[in-house]
Each structure stands twice: as C-alpha cells, then as structure tokens.
Amino acid sequence: MVIETVDVDTAVHVLTRAFADDPVARWLLPEERYGAWAARVFGRVVQASAEHGKLAVTAGGTAVAVWLRRPADGQAVEEEPLPPELARLATVQELTADRHPAGEPYLYLAFLGVVPGERGRGLGGDLLRHRLDRADAEDLPAYLEASSARSRELYLRYGFRDAGDPIPLPDGPVVRPMRRNPRP
C-alpha cells in the first residue's frame, strides 16, 4: 500500500539506509562522508518532492519514491549552491543534464529506495506503479538515472527504456539514464 506523505524525516531515514550500499551513492559520498552528508543530500530533494505532492512512502515506512515534476523548459527549482564536499553531485548533474527530456514536462524519479531486508517484496514496484499510473493519466513521460544493474532491471519491467549509453562517472561506477513514455 502506498501512502502519499509529507513525512520528510522518515523518507530521509529510509533513503539513507537504502542507499548505504548503492554504488553511485558511495561514489558521491565515500565512507568517511556518508553519514554526515547523506541526510543533507536526500533532505533537499525529499523536501522539494513533499512540497509538490510527489513524495510517496509505503505503509510500513520501508520504501520511498521521490518524484519531481519538471517543466517543459527543463529548469529545476532554484537550489542553493552545493558545498565543496558535494562536488561529485554537481558532476553527476552536469553529466546527465542533456539526457533529461527537453521541450516537454516530465516526472523525474530522483530516488527510489527500499531498506535492506525489505527488498524483493515488491515495495519499489508498488511505488513505481502508483506514480506511473498517474503519469499515464496526465500524459507525462518519466525519466530517471538507474544507479545499478539491479535497479535498471526493475525499471525495465515498468516500461522504462535506456535513454542513450550509460554514463561513466570519473573514476567511479556508471549511471544509466532511462525514460518511459506515457501509456494510453
């Protein structure tokens, strides 16, 4: 069961736990910085998602989907400059910018996370189905960057397709841009 929520603290806690073993998250925030910075990184985006009614958490509070609606001009919500400790996040944003849909509004899945021990139970799929049904009703495409082969496989099952070649991060893993067109 999916619950629309504005419980930012719960969502940030779930994402911090869920991404602790994610290859891209660990590249962005190596071990010595993860604990101190993960909540700040997730918190910024979770708050924006909650403010626009796009944040969803499963009933048990063990899975979170953070969606952002992007306008046709592709301009993100005004954000504060990133501190030097998050320079790699700026790198990811720069490397993926031209893969986002252009000239049309779309939904951006910033994060989908399920806490360890709850994975494989369909919680992420429930969250995807919930928002993608709404995207279809609104005739909106969806876009994301898969951070692992496992997450890419999940997204493929829900109609996403690769949006170009994978993007290698400097001295790090790859991200896989993906897009899903609305279904009639």
JSON list of C-alpha atoms in Angstrom, two decimals:
[
{"chain": "A", "resi": 1, "resn": "MET", "atom": "CA", "xyz": [0.00, 0.00, 0.00]},
{"chain": "A", "resi": 2, "resn": "VAL", "atom": "CA", "xyz": [1.30, 3.44, -0.97]},
{"chain": "A", "resi": 3, "resn": "ILE", "atom": "CA", "xyz": [0.79, 6.47, 1.21]},
{"chain": "A", "resi": 4, "resn": "GLU", "atom": "CA", "xyz": [1.30, 9.97, -0.08]},
{"chain": "A", "resi": 5, "resn": "THR", "atom": "CA", "xyz": [3.12, 11.74, 2.68]},
{"chain": "A", "resi": 6, "resn": "VAL", "atom": "CA", "xyz": [4.98, 14.81, 3.79]},
{"chain": "A", "resi": 7, "resn": "ASP", "atom": "CA", "xyz": [6.90, 12.91, 6.45]},
{"chain": "A", "resi": 8, "resn": "VAL", "atom": "CA", "xyz": [10.28, 14.17, 5.35]},
{"chain": "A", "resi": 9, "resn": "ASP", "atom": "CA", "xyz": [12.25, 12.73, 8.28]},
{"chain": "A", "resi": 10, "resn": "THR", "atom": "CA", "xyz": [11.01, 9.18, 7.67]},
{"chain": "A", "resi": 11, "resn": "ALA", "atom": "CA", "xyz": [11.71, 9.43, 3.96]},
{"chain": "A", "resi": 12, "resn": "VAL", "atom": "CA", "xyz": [15.25, 10.72, 4.55]},
{"chain": "A", "resi": 13, "resn": "HIS", "atom": "CA", "xyz": [15.93, 7.95, 7.07]},
{"chain": "A", "resi": 14, "resn": "VAL", "atom": "CA", "xyz": [14.70, 5.27, 4.62]},
{"chain": "A", "resi": 15, "resn": "LEU", "atom": "CA", "xyz": [16.81, 6.65, 1.78]},
{"chain": "A", "resi": 16, "resn": "THR", "atom": "CA", "xyz": [19.92, 6.94, 3.95]},
{"chain": "A", "resi": 17, "resn": "ARG", "atom": "CA", "xyz": [19.60, 3.26, 4.86]},
{"chain": "A", "resi": 18, "resn": "ALA", "atom": "CA", "xyz": [18.56, 2.14, 1.37]},
{"chain": "A", "resi": 19, "resn": "PHE", "atom": "CA", "xyz": [21.44, 3.82, -0.43]},
{"chain": "A", "resi": 20, "resn": "ALA", "atom": "CA", "xyz": [24.19, 2.90, 2.04]},
{"chain": "A", "resi": 21, "resn": "ASP", "atom": "CA", "xyz": [25.29, 0.09, -0.32]},
{"chain": "A", "resi": 22, "resn": "ASP", "atom": "CA", "xyz": [24.46, 1.78, -3.64]},
{"chain": "A", "resi": 23, "resn": "PRO", "atom": "CA", "xyz": [27.50, 2.15, -5.93]},
{"chain": "A", "resi": 24, "resn": "VAL", "atom": "CA", "xyz": [26.68, 5.68, -7.10]},
{"chain": "A", "resi": 25, "resn": "ALA", "atom": "CA", "xyz": [25.78, 6.91, -3.61]},
{"chain": "A", "resi": 26, "resn": "ARG", "atom": "CA", "xyz": [29.06, 5.50, -2.27]},
{"chain": "A", "resi": 27, "resn": "TRP", "atom": "CA", "xyz": [30.96, 7.23, -5.07]},
{"chain": "A", "resi": 28, "resn": "LEU", "atom": "CA", "xyz": [29.19, 10.51, -4.30]},
{"chain": "A", "resi": 29, "resn": "LEU", "atom": "CA", "xyz": [29.72, 10.16, -0.56]},
{"chain": "A", "resi": 30, "resn": "PRO", "atom": "CA", "xyz": [32.58, 7.86, 0.38]},
{"chain": "A", "resi": 31, "resn": "GLU", "atom": "CA", "xyz": [32.51, 6.12, 3.76]},
{"chain": "A", "resi": 32, "resn": "GLU", "atom": "CA", "xyz": [34.05, 8.97, 5.70]},
{"chain": "A", "resi": 33, "resn": "ARG", "atom": "CA", "xyz": [31.37, 11.41, 4.47]},
{"chain": "A", "resi": 34, "resn": "TYR", "atom": "CA", "xyz": [28.28, 9.25, 4.01]},
{"chain": "A", "resi": 35, "resn": "GLY", "atom": "CA", "xyz": [26.81, 9.52, 7.50]},
{"chain": "A", "resi": 36, "resn": "ALA", "atom": "CA", "xyz": [27.39, 13.25, 7.77]},
{"chain": "A", "resi": 37, "resn": "TRP", "atom": "CA", "xyz": [26.14, 14.22, 4.31]},
{"chain": "A", "resi": 38, "resn": "ALA", "atom": "CA", "xyz": [23.56, 11.62, 3.19]},
{"chain": "A", "resi": 39, "resn": "ALA", "atom": "CA", "xyz": [20.70, 13.17, 5.16]},
{"chain": "A", "resi": 40, "resn": "ARG", "atom": "CA", "xyz": [21.54, 16.60, 3.77]},
{"chain": "A", "resi": 41, "resn": "VAL", "atom": "CA", "xyz": [21.66, 15.36, 0.16]},
{"chain": "A", "resi": 42, "resn": "PHE", "atom": "CA", "xyz": [18.43, 13.37, 0.45]},
{"chain": "A", "resi": 43, "resn": "GLY", "atom": "CA", "xyz": [16.71, 16.02, 2.55]},
{"chain": "A", "resi": 44, "resn": "ARG", "atom": "CA", "xyz": [16.96, 18.71, -0.11]},
{"chain": "A", "resi": 45, "resn": "VAL", "atom": "CA", "xyz": [15.22, 16.63, -2.75]},
{"chain": "A", "resi": 46, "resn": "VAL", "atom": "CA", "xyz": [12.75, 14.93, -0.39]},
{"chain": "A", "resi": 47, "resn": "GLN", "atom": "CA", "xyz": [11.57, 18.33, 0.85]},
{"chain": "A", "resi": 48, "resn": "ALA", "atom": "CA", "xyz": [11.01, 19.57, -2.71]},
{"chain": "A", "resi": 49, "resn": "SER", "atom": "CA", "xyz": [9.09, 16.39, -3.59]},
{"chain": "A", "resi": 50, "resn": "ALA", "atom": "CA", "xyz": [6.93, 16.63, -0.46]},
{"chain": "A", "resi": 51, "resn": "GLU", "atom": "CA", "xyz": [6.10, 20.27, -1.10]},
{"chain": "A", "resi": 52, "resn": "HIS", "atom": "CA", "xyz": [4.72, 19.38, -4.53]},
{"chain": "A", "resi": 53, "resn": "GLY", "atom": "CA", "xyz": [2.81, 16.26, -3.51]},
{"chain": "A", "resi": 54, "resn": "LYS", "atom": "CA", "xyz": [5.10, 13.83, -5.29]},
{"chain": "A", "resi": 55, "resn": "LEU", "atom": "CA", "xyz": [6.64, 12.07, -2.27]},
{"chain": "A", "resi": 56, "resn": "ALA", "atom": "CA", "xyz": [5.34, 8.58, -1.53]},
{"chain": "A", "resi": 57, "resn": "VAL", "atom": "CA", "xyz": [6.19, 6.11, 1.22]},
{"chain": "A", "resi": 58, "resn": "THR", "atom": "CA", "xyz": [4.94, 2.56, 1.69]},
{"chain": "A", "resi": 59, "resn": "ALA", "atom": "CA", "xyz": [2.57, 1.91, 4.59]},
{"chain": "A", "resi": 60, "resn": "GLY", "atom": "CA", "xyz": [5.31, 0.29, 6.66]},
{"chain": "A", "resi": 61, "resn": "GLY", "atom": "CA", "xyz": [7.70, 3.17, 6.07]},
{"chain": "A", "resi": 62, "resn": "THR", "atom": "CA", "xyz": [10.32, 0.94, 4.47]},
{"chain": "A", "resi": 63, "resn": "ALA", "atom": "CA", "xyz": [10.30, 2.22, 0.89]},
{"chain": "A", "resi": 64, "resn": "VAL", "atom": "CA", "xyz": [10.28, 5.72, -0.58]},
{"chain": "A", "resi": 65, "resn": "ALA", "atom": "CA", "xyz": [9.83, 7.22, -4.04]},
{"chain": "A", "resi": 66, "resn": "VAL", "atom": "CA", "xyz": [10.95, 10.79, -4.56]},
{"chain": "A", "resi": 67, "resn": "TRP", "atom": "CA", "xyz": [9.45, 12.29, -7.71]},
{"chain": "A", "resi": 68, "resn": "LEU", "atom": "CA", "xyz": [9.83, 15.80, -9.06]},
{"chain": "A", "resi": 69, "resn": "ARG", "atom": "CA", "xyz": [7.74, 17.32, -11.82]},
{"chain": "A", "resi": 70, "resn": "ARG", "atom": "CA", "xyz": [9.93, 19.17, -14.29]},
{"chain": "A", "resi": 71, "resn": "PRO", "atom": "CA", "xyz": [8.57, 21.83, -16.64]},
{"chain": "A", "resi": 72, "resn": "ALA", "atom": "CA", "xyz": [8.99, 21.83, -20.43]},
{"chain": "A", "resi": 73, "resn": "ASP", "atom": "CA", "xyz": [11.91, 24.26, -20.21]},
{"chain": "A", "resi": 74, "resn": "GLY", "atom": "CA", "xyz": [13.80, 21.76, -18.04]},
{"chain": "A", "resi": 75, "resn": "GLN", "atom": "CA", "xyz": [14.54, 24.31, -15.34]},
{"chain": "A", "resi": 76, "resn": "ALA", "atom": "CA", "xyz": [14.81, 22.78, -11.91]},
{"chain": "A", "resi": 77, "resn": "VAL", "atom": "CA", "xyz": [13.59, 24.50, -8.81]},
{"chain": "A", "resi": 78, "resn": "GLU", "atom": "CA", "xyz": [16.09, 27.12, -7.63]},
{"chain": "A", "resi": 79, "resn": "GLU", "atom": "CA", "xyz": [18.55, 25.36, -5.34]},
{"chain": "A", "resi": 80, "resn": "GLU", "atom": "CA", "xyz": [21.26, 26.63, -3.07]},
{"chain": "A", "resi": 81, "resn": "PRO", "atom": "CA", "xyz": [24.83, 26.16, -4.32]},
{"chain": "A", "resi": 82, "resn": "LEU", "atom": "CA", "xyz": [26.41, 22.85, -3.41]},
{"chain": "A", "resi": 83, "resn": "PRO", "atom": "CA", "xyz": [29.22, 22.87, -0.84]},
{"chain": "A", "resi": 84, "resn": "PRO", "atom": "CA", "xyz": [32.66, 21.62, -1.96]},
{"chain": "A", "resi": 85, "resn": "GLU", "atom": "CA", "xyz": [32.06, 18.29, -0.18]},
{"chain": "A", "resi": 86, "resn": "LEU", "atom": "CA", "xyz": [29.32, 17.60, -2.73]},
{"chain": "A", "resi": 87, "resn": "ALA", "atom": "CA", "xyz": [31.32, 18.44, -5.86]},
{"chain": "A", "resi": 88, "resn": "ARG", "atom": "CA", "xyz": [30.69, 14.94, -7.21]},
{"chain": "A", "resi": 89, "resn": "LEU", "atom": "CA", "xyz": [26.94, 15.54, -7.08]},
{"chain": "A", "resi": 90, "resn": "ALA", "atom": "CA", "xyz": [27.43, 18.58, -9.31]},
{"chain": "A", "resi": 91, "resn": "THR", "atom": "CA", "xyz": [29.44, 16.36, -11.66]},
{"chain": "A", "resi": 92, "resn": "VAL", "atom": "CA", "xyz": [26.56, 13.87, -11.94]},
{"chain": "A", "resi": 93, "resn": "GLN", "atom": "CA", "xyz": [24.12, 16.70, -12.60]},
{"chain": "A", "resi": 94, "resn": "GLU", "atom": "CA", "xyz": [26.35, 18.08, -15.36]},
{"chain": "A", "resi": 95, "resn": "LEU", "atom": "CA", "xyz": [26.92, 14.69, -16.99]},
{"chain": "A", "resi": 96, "resn": "THR", "atom": "CA", "xyz": [23.23, 13.76, -17.03]},
{"chain": "A", "resi": 97, "resn": "ALA", "atom": "CA", "xyz": [21.70, 17.15, -17.88]},
{"chain": "A", "resi": 98, "resn": "ASP", "atom": "CA", "xyz": [21.42, 16.56, -21.63]},
{"chain": "A", "resi": 99, "resn": "ARG", "atom": "CA", "xyz": [19.67, 13.20, -21.17]},
{"chain": "A", "resi": 100, "resn": "HIS", "atom": "CA", "xyz": [16.63, 14.70, -19.43]},
{"chain": "A", "resi": 101, "resn": "PRO", "atom": "CA", "xyz": [13.60, 15.15, -21.69]},
{"chain": "A", "resi": 102, "resn": "ALA", "atom": "CA", "xyz": [13.64, 18.51, -23.46]},
{"chain": "A", "resi": 103, "resn": "GLY", "atom": "CA", "xyz": [10.74, 20.63, -24.60]},
{"chain": "A", "resi": 104, "resn": "GLU", "atom": "CA", "xyz": [8.08, 18.79, -22.60]},
{"chain": "A", "resi": 105, "resn": "PRO", "atom": "CA", "xyz": [7.08, 18.50, -18.95]},
{"chain": "A", "resi": 106, "resn": "TYR", "atom": "CA", "xyz": [8.00, 15.20, -17.29]},
{"chain": "A", "resi": 107, "resn": "LEU", "atom": "CA", "xyz": [8.29, 13.39, -13.98]},
{"chain": "A", "resi": 108, "resn": "TYR", "atom": "CA", "xyz": [11.78, 12.81, -12.66]},
{"chain": "A", "resi": 109, "resn": "LEU", "atom": "CA", "xyz": [12.36, 9.93, -10.28]},
{"chain": "A", "resi": 110, "resn": "ALA", "atom": "CA", "xyz": [15.18, 11.32, -8.18]},
{"chain": "A", "resi": 111, "resn": "PHE", "atom": "CA", "xyz": [15.30, 8.38, -5.74]},
{"chain": "A", "resi": 112, "resn": "LEU", "atom": "CA", "xyz": [13.56, 5.07, -5.19]},
{"chain": "A", "resi": 113, "resn": "GLY", "atom": "CA", "xyz": [14.84, 3.28, -2.11]},
{"chain": "A", "resi": 114, "resn": "VAL", "atom": "CA", "xyz": [13.88, 0.22, -0.10]},
{"chain": "A", "resi": 115, "resn": "VAL", "atom": "CA", "xyz": [15.61, -0.54, 3.19]},
{"chain": "A", "resi": 116, "resn": "PRO", "atom": "CA", "xyz": [17.77, -3.68, 3.29]},
{"chain": "A", "resi": 117, "resn": "GLY", "atom": "CA", "xyz": [15.81, -6.68, 4.49]},
{"chain": "A", "resi": 118, "resn": "GLU", "atom": "CA", "xyz": [12.64, -5.50, 2.73]},
{"chain": "A", "resi": 119, "resn": "ARG", "atom": "CA", "xyz": [13.96, -5.66, -0.82]},
{"chain": "A", "resi": 120, "resn": "GLY", "atom": "CA", "xyz": [12.48, -8.16, -3.24]},
{"chain": "A", "resi": 121, "resn": "ARG", "atom": "CA", "xyz": [8.96, -7.90, -1.75]},
{"chain": "A", "resi": 122, "resn": "GLY", "atom": "CA", "xyz": [7.52, -5.66, -4.49]},
{"chain": "A", "resi": 123, "resn": "LEU", "atom": "CA", "xyz": [7.57, -2.43, -2.48]},
{"chain": "A", "resi": 124, "resn": "GLY", "atom": "CA", "xyz": [9.57, -0.50, -5.07]},
{"chain": "A", "resi": 125, "resn": "GLY", "atom": "CA", "xyz": [7.27, -1.81, -7.79]},
{"chain": "A", "resi": 126, "resn": "ASP", "atom": "CA", "xyz": [4.21, -0.66, -5.83]},
{"chain": "A", "resi": 127, "resn": "LEU", "atom": "CA", "xyz": [5.66, 2.84, -5.61]},
{"chain": "A", "resi": 128, "resn": "LEU", "atom": "CA", "xyz": [6.54, 2.87, -9.30]},
{"chain": "A", "resi": 129, "resn": "ARG", "atom": "CA", "xyz": [3.12, 1.62, -10.38]},
{"chain": "A", "resi": 130, "resn": "HIS", "atom": "CA", "xyz": [1.38, 4.20, -8.18]},
{"chain": "A", "resi": 131, "resn": "ARG", "atom": "CA", "xyz": [3.09, 7.23, -9.72]},
{"chain": "A", "resi": 132, "resn": "LEU", "atom": "CA", "xyz": [3.37, 5.85, -13.26]},
{"chain": "A", "resi": 133, "resn": "ASP", "atom": "CA", "xyz": [-0.39, 5.30, -13.39]},
{"chain": "A", "resi": 134, "resn": "ARG", "atom": "CA", "xyz": [-0.81, 8.97, -12.58]},
{"chain": "A", "resi": 135, "resn": "ALA", "atom": "CA", "xyz": [1.83, 9.96, -15.13]},
{"chain": "A", "resi": 136, "resn": "ASP", "atom": "CA", "xyz": [-0.09, 8.00, -17.78]},
{"chain": "A", "resi": 137, "resn": "ALA", "atom": "CA", "xyz": [-3.33, 9.72, -16.81]},
{"chain": "A", "resi": 138, "resn": "GLU", "atom": "CA", "xyz": [-1.58, 13.10, -17.15]},
{"chain": "A", "resi": 139, "resn": "ASP", "atom": "CA", "xyz": [0.18, 12.04, -20.38]},
{"chain": "A", "resi": 140, "resn": "LEU", "atom": "CA", "xyz": [3.62, 12.67, -18.84]},
{"chain": "A", "resi": 141, "resn": "PRO", "atom": "CA", "xyz": [6.84, 10.83, -19.66]},
{"chain": "A", "resi": 142, "resn": "ALA", "atom": "CA", "xyz": [9.06, 9.77, -16.78]},
{"chain": "A", "resi": 143, "resn": "TYR", "atom": "CA", "xyz": [12.85, 9.93, -16.53]},
{"chain": "A", "resi": 144, "resn": "LEU", "atom": "CA", "xyz": [15.45, 8.58, -14.10]},
{"chain": "A", "resi": 145, "resn": "GLU", "atom": "CA", "xyz": [19.07, 7.52, -13.80]},
{"chain": "A", "resi": 146, "resn": "ALA", "atom": "CA", "xyz": [19.50, 3.91, -12.67]},
{"chain": "A", "resi": 147, "resn": "SER", "atom": "CA", "xyz": [22.42, 3.56, -10.29]},
{"chain": "A", "resi": 148, "resn": "SER", "atom": "CA", "xyz": [22.87, -0.21, -10.53]},
{"chain": "A", "resi": 149, "resn": "ALA", "atom": "CA", "xyz": [22.18, -3.13, -12.84]},
{"chain": "A", "resi": 150, "resn": "ARG", "atom": "CA", "xyz": [19.57, -4.40, -10.37]},
{"chain": "A", "resi": 151, "resn": "SER", "atom": "CA", "xyz": [17.64, -1.13, -10.35]},
{"chain": "A", "resi": 152, "resn": "ARG", "atom": "CA", "xyz": [17.83, -0.93, -14.14]},
{"chain": "A", "resi": 153, "resn": "GLU", "atom": "CA", "xyz": [16.19, -4.36, -14.39]},
{"chain": "A", "resi": 154, "resn": "LEU", "atom": "CA", "xyz": [13.35, -3.19, -12.14]},
{"chain": "A", "resi": 155, "resn": "TYR", "atom": "CA", "xyz": [12.77, -0.08, -14.24]},
{"chain": "A", "resi": 156, "resn": "LEU", "atom": "CA", "xyz": [12.79, -2.09, -17.47]},
{"chain": "A", "resi": 157, "resn": "ARG", "atom": "CA", "xyz": [9.91, -4.18, -16.05]},
{"chain": "A", "resi": 158, "resn": "TYR", "atom": "CA", "xyz": [7.90, -0.98, -15.60]},
{"chain": "A", "resi": 159, "resn": "GLY", "atom": "CA", "xyz": [8.33, 0.25, -19.15]},
{"chain": "A", "resi": 160, "resn": "PHE", "atom": "CA", "xyz": [11.47, 2.36, -18.89]},
{"chain": "A", "resi": 161, "resn": "ARG", "atom": "CA", "xyz": [13.98, 2.14, -21.73]},
{"chain": "A", "resi": 162, "resn": "ASP", "atom": "CA", "xyz": [17.58, 3.23, -21.94]},
{"chain": "A", "resi": 163, "resn": "ALA", "atom": "CA", "xyz": [17.96, 6.89, -22.92]},
{"chain": "A", "resi": 164, "resn": "GLY", "atom": "CA", "xyz": [21.32, 6.60, -24.63]},
{"chain": "A", "resi": 165, "resn": "ASP", "atom": "CA", "xyz": [24.51, 4.97, -23.50]},
{"chain": "A", "resi": 166, "resn": "PRO", "atom": "CA", "xyz": [25.43, 4.56, -19.83]},
{"chain": "A", "resi": 167, "resn": "ILE", "atom": "CA", "xyz": [27.36, 7.49, -18.40]},
{"chain": "A", "resi": 168, "resn": "PRO", "atom": "CA", "xyz": [30.62, 6.58, -16.65]},
{"chain": "A", "resi": 169, "resn": "LEU", "atom": "CA", "xyz": [31.37, 8.71, -13.61]},
{"chain": "A", "resi": 170, "resn": "PRO", "atom": "CA", "xyz": [35.00, 9.84, -13.26]},
{"chain": "A", "resi": 171, "resn": "ASP", "atom": "CA", "xyz": [36.89, 7.01, -11.52]},
{"chain": "A", "resi": 172, "resn": "GLY", "atom": "CA", "xyz": [33.55, 5.53, -10.48]},
{"chain": "A", "resi": 173, "resn": "PRO", "atom": "CA", "xyz": [30.51, 3.49, -11.48]},
{"chain": "A", "resi": 174, "resn": "VAL", "atom": "CA", "xyz": [28.11, 4.24, -14.32]},
{"chain": "A", "resi": 175, "resn": "VAL", "atom": "CA", "xyz": [24.63, 5.72, -14.27]},
{"chain": "A", "resi": 176, "resn": "ARG", "atom": "CA", "xyz": [22.06, 4.56, -16.78]},
{"chain": "A", "resi": 177, "resn": "PRO", "atom": "CA", "xyz": [19.64, 7.26, -17.99]},
{"chain": "A", "resi": 178, "resn": "MET", "atom": "CA", "xyz": [16.18, 5.82, -18.64]},
{"chain": "A", "resi": 179, "resn": "ARG", "atom": "CA", "xyz": [12.91, 7.15, -19.98]},
{"chain": "A", "resi": 180, "resn": "ARG", "atom": "CA", "xyz": [9.35, 5.88, -20.01]},
{"chain": "A", "resi": 181, "resn": "ASN", "atom": "CA", "xyz": [6.77, 7.30, -22.38]},
{"chain": "A", "resi": 182, "resn": "PRO", "atom": "CA", "xyz": [3.20, 7.61, -21.11]},
{"chain": "A", "resi": 183, "resn": "ARG", "atom": "CA", "xyz": [0.86, 4.78, -21.97]},
{"chain": "A", "resi": 184, "resn": "PRO", "atom": "CA", "xyz": [-2.60, 5.43, -23.39]}
]
